[in-house]
């Protein structure tokens, strides 16, 4: 199946089964805003819990907070967002469509990478076991030509970004012959900067109202609470503060479903360390976070690092963890060594000391910070895009199955009485009432059992429990596993133990 078709089917499936709906759908929707439905919210909550456990529960030196979305407007001045949280935009004069200039160039470069990957794939098939990828990519003339082209564009692009040279960015677009996908023309406007923060007024009377912003990241809520948490929690450096919450960005290019939204959720952690130790900690968190992603079981080959060559003014090291989404490798999580930039800026703008007294060194300092920042919605998308499968079974029938990791699945068990009579529903209810105290379960007695299995496969329920006449005699049920479709009989009292949802 073509990737575009796969993605379309996935989006349609999410809507059909109650994972994700377009926001305000009865009013024709709101661009780049989505609502999570009855199944989506369960999966989302499970992802949050999975992250929270790994970051807060398993690390004694990390605690969580939940700061307000509205914050003092000066925070965004201090953080640099008022002056520098911009995207470079370009319009096509014929289609009147607006694009992010950097994305146009990066997409072009990604296509060159795809061409290299295709050459490697072809050669792998041709040479079989004897294939040496490193040797192939360093000697094959076609691959070398692509690599050279990539390096040339990359050099120009990084320089233009570093110099903040918008004219040069436009020139790169023109030189590469990038066309508008709608009009097909190269009739571009100049590149302009556009601030991504949403603003609103606080206060009822317009004259004394002050402009406040919907936070574009949750991180600043952590920085401004650094001392509150450190003092009240008696935290000793190194320590971390974690937070899950909404963030808002007026994204211009709103595409790719929940990958880039205007309202989304972040799971962020700021880790405060002694100055001079930050690069060690950066390395630590870089590895730790990658391990966490890979442990999910979506395929190790679907993750890679993208180290930043051009660093933001506040960072002295940065990397992205990229995931292989249906539209290619894209950022799922960012890990930054943010130096003391944020705390120092807040110290300056607020006039309040934000320092830590280190008893071991007998001195005060502004801690350095390592940040891990993952988009919850992107994590959701990574899971469903690898889980969604359209299968043809041995008997020729078809099924759609969502192979969501069992511990994250919205429902853990489906409770299915074989018929609606003869005491089977009562027995099924008895089992349901016991299991639901511990697990999300769904009761279903409508339609033939095969149809009910298909419905549960489509929403990713890992286990179906069928109650039949034998259950009434010996208290056993059939447990059916979603991915293998294998079935066995077990005692009712062993259902919870049979299914292992630990993580
Ligand atoms: N505090 C650092 C920060 O916000 P970022 O790279 O801008 O860094 C972190 O964002 C993560 O938030 C990204 O890796 C991505 O997963 C997610 N994210 C950013 N913008 C998003 C958007 N418009 N829609 C969905 N997720 C987004």
CSV table of C-alpha atoms in Angstrom, one decimal, residues 110-496:
chain,number,residue,atom,x,y,z
A,110,UNK,CA,14.9,14.6,2.9
A,111,UNK,CA,14.1,13.5,-0.6
A,112,UNK,CA,17.8,13.3,-1.4
A,113,UNK,CA,18.2,11.1,1.7
A,114,UNK,CA,15.4,8.9,0.5
A,115,UNK,CA,17.1,8.5,-2.9
A,116,UNK,CA,20.2,7.3,-1.0
A,117,UNK,CA,18.2,4.9,1.1
A,118,UNK,CA,16.6,3.5,-2.1
A,119,UNK,CA,20.0,2.9,-3.7
A,120,UNK,CA,21.0,1.0,-0.5
A,121,UNK,CA,17.9,-1.0,-0.6
A,122,UNK,CA,18.4,-2.0,-4.2
A,123,UNK,CA,22.0,-3.0,-3.6
A,124,UNK,CA,21.1,-5.0,-0.5
A,125,UNK,CA,18.7,-7.1,-2.6
A,126,UNK,CA,21.3,-7.4,-5.4
A,127,UNK,CA,24.2,-8.5,-3.2
A,128,UNK,CA,22.4,-10.4,-0.5
A,129,UNK,CA,24.4,-11.5,2.5
A,130,UNK,CA,27.7,-10.2,1.1
A,131,UNK,CA,26.4,-6.6,1.1
A,132,UNK,CA,28.6,-4.2,3.0
A,133,UNK,CA,26.6,-1.0,3.5
A,134,UNK,CA,29.5,1.2,4.7
A,135,UNK,CA,31.6,0.3,1.7
A,136,UNK,CA,28.7,0.7,-0.7
A,137,UNK,CA,27.7,4.2,0.5
A,138,UNK,CA,31.4,5.4,0.4
A,139,UNK,CA,32.1,4.2,-3.1
A,140,UNK,CA,28.9,4.0,-5.2
A,141,UNK,CA,29.0,6.9,-7.7
A,142,UNK,CA,25.3,7.7,-7.6
A,143,UNK,CA,25.3,7.7,-3.8
A,144,UNK,CA,28.4,9.9,-3.7
A,145,UNK,CA,26.7,12.4,-6.1
A,146,UNK,CA,23.6,12.5,-3.8
A,147,UNK,CA,25.8,12.9,-0.7
A,148,UNK,CA,27.7,15.8,-2.3
A,149,UNK,CA,24.5,17.5,-3.3
A,150,UNK,CA,23.1,17.1,0.2
A,151,UNK,CA,26.3,18.5,1.8
A,152,UNK,CA,26.4,21.5,-0.4
A,153,UNK,CA,22.8,22.5,0.3
A,154,UNK,CA,23.3,21.8,4.0
A,155,UNK,CA,26.3,24.1,4.2
A,156,UNK,CA,24.5,27.0,2.5
A,157,UNK,CA,21.3,26.4,4.5
A,158,UNK,CA,23.1,26.2,7.9
A,159,UNK,CA,25.0,29.4,7.1
A,160,UNK,CA,21.8,31.3,6.1
A,161,UNK,CA,20.1,30.2,9.3
A,162,UNK,CA,23.1,31.2,11.4
A,163,UNK,CA,23.3,34.6,9.7
A,164,UNK,CA,19.5,34.9,9.9
A,165,UNK,CA,19.8,35.8,6.3
A,166,UNK,CA,16.2,35.5,4.9
A,167,UNK,CA,17.2,36.7,1.4
A,168,UNK,CA,19.6,33.8,1.2
A,169,UNK,CA,17.0,31.3,2.3
A,170,UNK,CA,14.7,32.5,-0.5
A,171,UNK,CA,17.7,32.2,-2.9
A,172,UNK,CA,18.2,28.6,-1.9
A,173,UNK,CA,14.6,27.8,-2.6
A,174,UNK,CA,14.9,29.5,-6.0
A,175,UNK,CA,18.2,27.8,-6.8
A,176,UNK,CA,16.8,24.3,-5.9
A,177,UNK,CA,13.9,25.0,-8.2
A,178,UNK,CA,11.4,24.2,-5.4
A,179,UNK,CA,7.8,24.7,-6.7
A,180,UNK,CA,4.6,25.2,-4.8
A,181,UNK,CA,2.8,21.8,-4.7
A,182,UNK,CA,-0.5,23.6,-5.4
A,183,UNK,CA,0.3,25.9,-8.3
A,184,UNK,CA,3.5,24.2,-9.5
A,185,UNK,CA,5.2,27.6,-9.9
A,186,UNK,CA,8.3,29.2,-8.5
A,187,UNK,CA,6.6,32.6,-8.1
A,188,UNK,CA,7.7,33.2,-4.4
A,189,UNK,CA,7.4,36.2,-2.2
A,190,UNK,CA,10.3,37.3,0.1
A,191,UNK,CA,10.8,35.3,3.3
A,192,UNK,CA,9.4,37.0,6.5
A,193,UNK,CA,9.6,36.1,10.2
A,194,UNK,CA,6.3,35.3,11.9
A,195,UNK,CA,5.9,35.0,15.7
A,196,UNK,CA,4.2,31.7,16.8
A,197,UNK,CA,2.7,32.7,20.1
A,198,UNK,CA,-1.0,33.2,20.6
A,199,UNK,CA,-1.9,36.3,22.6
A,200,UNK,CA,-5.0,37.3,24.5
A,201,UNK,CA,-6.1,40.0,27.0
A,202,UNK,CA,-6.3,39.5,30.7
A,203,UNK,CA,-8.6,41.9,32.6
A,204,UNK,CA,-12.2,42.9,31.8
A,205,UNK,CA,-11.7,46.5,30.8
A,206,UNK,CA,-9.7,46.9,27.6
A,207,UNK,CA,-7.7,49.9,28.7
A,208,UNK,CA,-6.1,48.3,31.7
A,209,UNK,CA,-6.0,44.9,30.1
A,210,UNK,CA,-2.5,43.4,29.6
A,211,UNK,CA,-1.5,41.1,26.8
A,212,UNK,CA,-0.7,37.6,27.9
A,213,UNK,CA,0.3,34.6,25.9
A,214,UNK,CA,-0.8,31.0,25.7
A,215,UNK,CA,2.4,29.2,26.7
A,216,UNK,CA,4.3,27.8,23.6
A,217,UNK,CA,6.1,25.3,25.9
A,218,UNK,CA,5.6,24.0,29.4
A,219,UNK,CA,9.3,24.4,30.2
A,220,UNK,CA,9.0,28.0,31.5
A,221,UNK,CA,6.5,27.0,34.1
A,222,UNK,CA,9.3,24.7,35.5
A,223,UNK,CA,12.0,27.4,35.4
A,224,UNK,CA,10.0,30.0,37.3
A,225,UNK,CA,9.1,27.3,39.9
A,226,UNK,CA,12.7,26.1,40.3
A,227,UNK,CA,13.3,27.6,43.7
A,228,UNK,CA,9.8,26.8,45.0
A,229,UNK,CA,10.3,23.2,44.3
A,230,UNK,CA,14.0,23.0,45.3
A,231,UNK,CA,13.2,24.6,48.7
A,232,UNK,CA,9.9,22.9,49.6
A,233,UNK,CA,11.1,19.5,48.2
A,234,UNK,CA,14.6,19.8,49.8
A,235,UNK,CA,16.0,18.8,46.4
A,236,UNK,CA,19.7,18.5,46.0
A,237,UNK,CA,21.5,19.0,42.7
A,238,UNK,CA,21.4,17.1,40.4
A,239,UNK,CA,17.6,17.0,40.4
A,240,UNK,CA,14.8,17.2,37.9
A,241,UNK,CA,11.3,18.7,37.6
A,242,UNK,CA,8.8,17.2,35.2
A,243,UNK,CA,5.6,18.4,33.8
A,244,UNK,CA,2.9,17.3,31.3
A,245,UNK,CA,0.6,19.9,29.9
A,246,UNK,CA,-0.8,21.8,27.0
A,247,UNK,CA,1.2,24.1,24.7
A,248,UNK,CA,0.0,26.4,22.0
A,249,UNK,CA,1.7,27.5,18.8
A,250,UNK,CA,0.2,29.4,15.8
A,251,UNK,CA,1.7,26.9,13.4
A,252,UNK,CA,1.4,28.1,9.8
A,253,UNK,CA,1.9,24.9,8.2
A,254,UNK,CA,-0.6,22.7,9.8
A,255,UNK,CA,-0.3,19.3,8.1
A,256,UNK,CA,0.2,15.7,8.9
A,257,UNK,CA,-2.7,15.1,11.3
A,258,UNK,CA,-1.6,15.3,14.9
A,259,UNK,CA,2.1,15.7,14.1
A,260,UNK,CA,1.9,19.5,14.0
A,261,UNK,CA,-1.0,21.0,15.9
A,262,UNK,CA,-1.9,24.5,17.2
A,263,UNK,CA,-2.9,23.1,20.5
A,264,UNK,CA,-0.9,20.1,21.7
A,265,UNK,CA,0.6,18.5,24.8
A,266,UNK,CA,4.2,18.2,25.9
A,267,UNK,CA,5.9,16.0,28.4
A,268,UNK,CA,9.0,17.9,29.6
A,269,UNK,CA,11.7,17.5,32.2
A,270,UNK,CA,14.3,20.0,33.2
A,271,UNK,CA,17.3,18.5,35.0
A,272,UNK,CA,19.3,21.0,37.1
A,273,UNK,CA,23.0,20.2,37.4
A,274,UNK,CA,26.3,21.8,38.5
A,275,UNK,CA,27.9,24.1,35.9
A,276,UNK,CA,30.6,22.2,34.0
A,277,UNK,CA,28.9,18.8,34.4
A,278,UNK,CA,26.1,19.5,31.9
A,279,UNK,CA,27.7,17.7,28.9
A,280,UNK,CA,28.0,14.5,30.9
A,281,UNK,CA,24.4,14.8,31.9
A,282,UNK,CA,23.4,15.6,28.3
A,283,UNK,CA,25.0,12.3,27.2
A,284,UNK,CA,23.3,10.5,30.0
A,285,UNK,CA,19.8,11.7,29.1
A,286,UNK,CA,20.4,11.3,25.4
A,287,UNK,CA,21.0,7.6,25.9
A,288,UNK,CA,18.4,7.1,28.6
A,289,UNK,CA,15.6,8.7,26.5
A,290,UNK,CA,16.6,6.6,23.4
A,291,UNK,CA,16.5,3.4,25.5
A,292,UNK,CA,13.0,4.4,26.8
A,293,UNK,CA,11.7,4.8,23.2
A,294,UNK,CA,13.2,1.6,22.0
A,295,UNK,CA,11.8,-0.4,25.0
A,296,UNK,CA,8.3,0.3,23.6
A,297,UNK,CA,8.8,-2.3,21.0
A,298,UNK,CA,7.9,-0.3,17.9
A,299,UNK,CA,11.2,-1.4,16.2
A,300,UNK,CA,14.6,-0.1,17.0
A,301,UNK,CA,15.2,0.7,13.4
A,302,UNK,CA,12.5,3.3,13.6
A,303,UNK,CA,14.5,5.7,15.8
A,304,UNK,CA,17.6,7.8,15.1
A,305,UNK,CA,19.4,10.8,16.6
A,306,UNK,CA,19.7,14.0,14.7
A,307,UNK,CA,22.4,16.1,16.4
A,308,UNK,CA,22.0,19.8,15.9
A,309,UNK,CA,24.8,21.5,14.0
A,310,UNK,CA,23.3,24.9,14.4
A,311,UNK,CA,22.7,25.4,18.1
A,312,UNK,CA,20.1,27.8,19.6
A,313,UNK,CA,21.8,30.8,21.3
A,314,UNK,CA,21.0,29.3,24.7
A,315,UNK,CA,22.2,25.7,24.1
A,316,UNK,CA,25.7,24.1,24.1
A,317,UNK,CA,24.5,20.7,22.9
A,318,UNK,CA,21.2,19.5,21.3
A,319,UNK,CA,19.8,16.5,19.6
A,320,UNK,CA,16.5,15.3,18.3
A,321,UNK,CA,15.2,11.8,18.6
A,322,UNK,CA,13.6,11.2,15.3
A,323,UNK,CA,10.9,8.6,14.6
A,324,UNK,CA,10.1,6.9,11.3
A,325,UNK,CA,6.5,8.3,10.8
A,326,UNK,CA,4.5,7.3,7.8
A,327,UNK,CA,5.8,10.5,6.1
A,328,UNK,CA,9.5,9.8,7.0
A,329,UNK,CA,11.9,10.4,9.9
A,330,UNK,CA,10.8,13.4,11.9
A,331,UNK,CA,11.4,14.8,15.4
A,332,UNK,CA,9.5,13.2,18.3
A,333,UNK,CA,11.6,14.4,21.2
A,334,UNK,CA,14.2,17.1,21.7
A,335,UNK,CA,17.1,16.9,24.2
A,336,UNK,CA,18.9,20.2,24.9
A,337,UNK,CA,21.7,21.3,27.1
A,338,UNK,CA,20.2,24.8,27.8
A,339,UNK,CA,23.1,26.1,30.0
A,340,UNK,CA,22.0,28.6,32.6
A,341,UNK,CA,20.2,30.7,30.0
A,342,UNK,CA,16.7,30.5,31.3
A,343,UNK,CA,17.3,30.8,35.0
A,344,UNK,CA,19.8,33.6,34.5
A,345,UNK,CA,17.3,35.4,32.2
A,346,UNK,CA,14.5,35.0,34.8
A,347,UNK,CA,16.9,36.2,37.5
A,348,UNK,CA,17.6,39.3,35.5
A,349,UNK,CA,14.0,40.1,34.4
A,350,UNK,CA,12.4,39.4,37.8
A,351,UNK,CA,15.1,40.8,40.0
A,352,UNK,CA,14.9,37.7,42.2
A,353,UNK,CA,17.8,35.4,42.9
A,354,UNK,CA,17.4,32.0,41.3
A,355,UNK,CA,20.5,30.3,42.8
A,356,UNK,CA,21.3,27.1,44.5
A,357,UNK,CA,23.6,26.8,47.5
A,358,UNK,CA,25.8,23.8,47.0
A,359,UNK,CA,26.9,22.6,50.5
A,360,UNK,CA,29.6,20.3,49.0
A,361,UNK,CA,31.3,23.1,47.1
A,362,UNK,CA,30.3,25.7,49.7
A,363,UNK,CA,29.1,28.1,47.0
A,364,UNK,CA,26.0,29.4,45.3
A,365,UNK,CA,25.5,29.2,41.5
A,366,UNK,CA,22.8,29.3,38.9
A,367,UNK,CA,22.4,25.7,37.9
A,368,UNK,CA,22.8,24.5,34.3
A,369,UNK,CA,19.9,22.6,32.7
A,370,UNK,CA,19.4,19.6,30.6
A,371,UNK,CA,15.9,19.4,29.0
A,372,UNK,CA,14.1,16.4,27.6
A,373,UNK,CA,11.0,17.5,25.7
A,374,UNK,CA,8.6,15.0,24.0
A,375,UNK,CA,5.4,15.8,22.2
A,376,UNK,CA,2.6,13.6,23.6
A,377,UNK,CA,0.6,13.8,20.4
A,378,UNK,CA,3.6,12.8,18.3
A,379,UNK,CA,4.2,9.8,20.7
A,380,UNK,CA,0.5,8.9,20.1
A,381,UNK,CA,1.0,9.1,16.4
A,382,UNK,CA,4.2,7.0,16.5
A,383,UNK,CA,2.3,4.3,18.3
A,384,UNK,CA,-0.8,4.2,16.2
A,385,UNK,CA,1.1,4.4,12.9
A,386,UNK,CA,3.1,1.3,13.8
A,387,UNK,CA,0.1,-0.5,15.3
A,388,UNK,CA,-2.3,-0.1,12.4
A,389,UNK,CA,-2.3,-3.1,10.2
A,390,UNK,CA,-4.6,-4.3,7.4
A,391,UNK,CA,-4.2,-8.1,7.3
A,392,UNK,CA,-5.4,-10.8,4.9
A,393,UNK,CA,-5.8,-14.0,7.0
A,394,UNK,CA,-5.1,-17.6,6.0
A,395,UNK,CA,-8.8,-18.2,5.1
A,396,UNK,CA,-8.8,-15.2,2.8
A,397,UNK,CA,-10.8,-12.9,5.1
A,398,UNK,CA,-9.5,-9.5,6.1
A,399,UNK,CA,-9.1,-7.7,9.3
A,400,UNK,CA,-7.8,-4.4,10.6
A,401,UNK,CA,-5.8,-4.8,13.8
A,402,UNK,CA,-4.3,-2.1,16.0
A,403,UNK,CA,-1.3,-3.9,17.6
A,404,UNK,CA,-0.9,-1.3,20.3
A,405,UNK,CA,1.6,-2.4,23.0
A,406,UNK,CA,-0.7,-4.2,25.5
A,407,UNK,CA,0.0,-2.1,28.5
A,408,UNK,CA,-0.9,1.1,26.6
A,409,UNK,CA,-4.1,-0.3,24.9
A,410,UNK,CA,-7.3,1.6,25.7
A,411,UNK,CA,-9.2,-1.5,26.8
A,412,UNK,CA,-7.3,-4.5,28.2
A,413,UNK,CA,-10.1,-7.0,28.0
A,414,UNK,CA,-13.2,-7.5,26.1
A,415,UNK,CA,-15.8,-9.6,27.9
A,416,UNK,CA,-17.9,-11.5,25.4
A,417,UNK,CA,-20.7,-13.9,26.4
A,418,UNK,CA,-21.2,-16.4,23.5
A,419,UNK,CA,-25.0,-15.9,23.5
A,420,UNK,CA,-27.4,-13.4,25.2
A,421,UNK,CA,-29.3,-16.2,27.1
A,422,UNK,CA,-29.0,-19.2,29.4
A,423,UNK,CA,-27.2,-17.3,32.1
A,424,UNK,CA,-24.1,-16.5,30.0
A,425,UNK,CA,-24.6,-12.7,30.2
A,426,UNK,CA,-24.9,-12.9,34.0
A,427,UNK,CA,-21.7,-15.0,34.3
A,428,UNK,CA,-19.9,-12.5,31.9
A,429,UNK,CA,-21.1,-9.6,34.0
A,430,UNK,CA,-19.7,-11.3,37.1
A,431,UNK,CA,-16.3,-11.6,35.4
A,432,UNK,CA,-16.5,-8.0,34.1
A,433,UNK,CA,-17.3,-6.6,37.5
A,434,UNK,CA,-14.2,-8.2,39.0
A,435,UNK,CA,-11.8,-7.2,36.2
A,436,UNK,CA,-13.0,-3.7,35.8
A,437,UNK,CA,-11.8,-2.7,39.3
A,438,UNK,CA,-8.3,-3.2,37.9
A,439,UNK,CA,-8.5,-2.8,34.2
A,440,UNK,CA,-10.4,-0.9,31.5
A,441,UNK,CA,-12.7,-3.6,30.1
A,442,UNK,CA,-15.5,-3.5,27.4
A,443,UNK,CA,-18.6,-5.7,27.6
A,444,UNK,CA,-20.1,-6.7,24.3
A,445,UNK,CA,-22.8,-9.2,23.6
A,446,UNK,CA,-24.1,-8.0,20.2
A,447,UNK,CA,-23.4,-9.9,16.9
A,448,UNK,CA,-21.6,-13.1,16.2
A,449,UNK,CA,-18.4,-13.8,18.1
A,450,UNK,CA,-16.2,-13.4,15.0
A,451,UNK,CA,-17.6,-10.0,14.3
A,452,UNK,CA,-17.0,-9.0,17.9
A,453,UNK,CA,-13.4,-10.2,17.7
A,454,UNK,CA,-12.9,-8.0,14.7
A,455,UNK,CA,-14.3,-5.0,16.5
A,456,UNK,CA,-11.9,-5.5,19.4
A,457,UNK,CA,-8.9,-6.1,17.0
A,458,UNK,CA,-9.8,-2.8,15.3
A,459,UNK,CA,-9.5,-0.9,18.6
A,460,UNK,CA,-6.4,-2.7,19.9
A,461,UNK,CA,-7.9,-4.8,22.8
A,462,UNK,CA,-5.1,-7.3,23.6
A,463,UNK,CA,-7.4,-10.0,25.1
A,464,UNK,CA,-10.9,-11.2,24.4
A,465,UNK,CA,-12.5,-13.3,27.0
A,466,UNK,CA,-15.3,-15.6,25.8
A,467,UNK,CA,-17.8,-17.0,28.2
A,468,UNK,CA,-19.6,-20.1,26.9
A,469,UNK,CA,-21.6,-23.0,28.3
A,470,UNK,CA,-18.5,-24.8,29.6
A,471,UNK,CA,-17.8,-21.7,31.7
A,472,UNK,CA,-21.0,-22.3,33.7
A,473,UNK,CA,-19.8,-25.9,34.4
A,474,UNK,CA,-16.1,-25.5,35.2
A,475,UNK,CA,-15.5,-21.7,35.6
A,476,UNK,CA,-13.1,-21.7,32.6
A,477,UNK,CA,-13.2,-19.2,29.7
A,478,UNK,CA,-11.5,-18.9,26.3
A,479,UNK,CA,-8.8,-16.2,26.2
A,480,UNK,CA,-7.9,-14.9,22.7
A,481,UNK,CA,-4.8,-13.0,22.0
A,482,UNK,CA,-5.1,-10.1,19.5
A,483,UNK,CA,-2.0,-10.3,17.4
A,484,UNK,CA,-1.6,-14.1,17.1
A,485,UNK,CA,-5.3,-14.8,17.4
A,486,UNK,CA,-4.4,-17.8,19.4
A,487,UNK,CA,-6.9,-19.1,21.9
A,488,UNK,CA,-6.7,-21.2,25.0
A,489,UNK,CA,-8.9,-22.1,28.0
A,490,UNK,CA,-8.0,-20.8,31.4
A,491,UNK,CA,-9.7,-20.6,34.8
A,492,UNK,CA,-11.6,-17.3,35.4
A,493,UNK,CA,-9.5,-16.6,38.4
A,494,UNK,CA,-6.3,-16.7,36.2
A,495,UNK,CA,-7.3,-14.0,33.7
A,496,UNK,CA,-5.4,-11.1,35.2
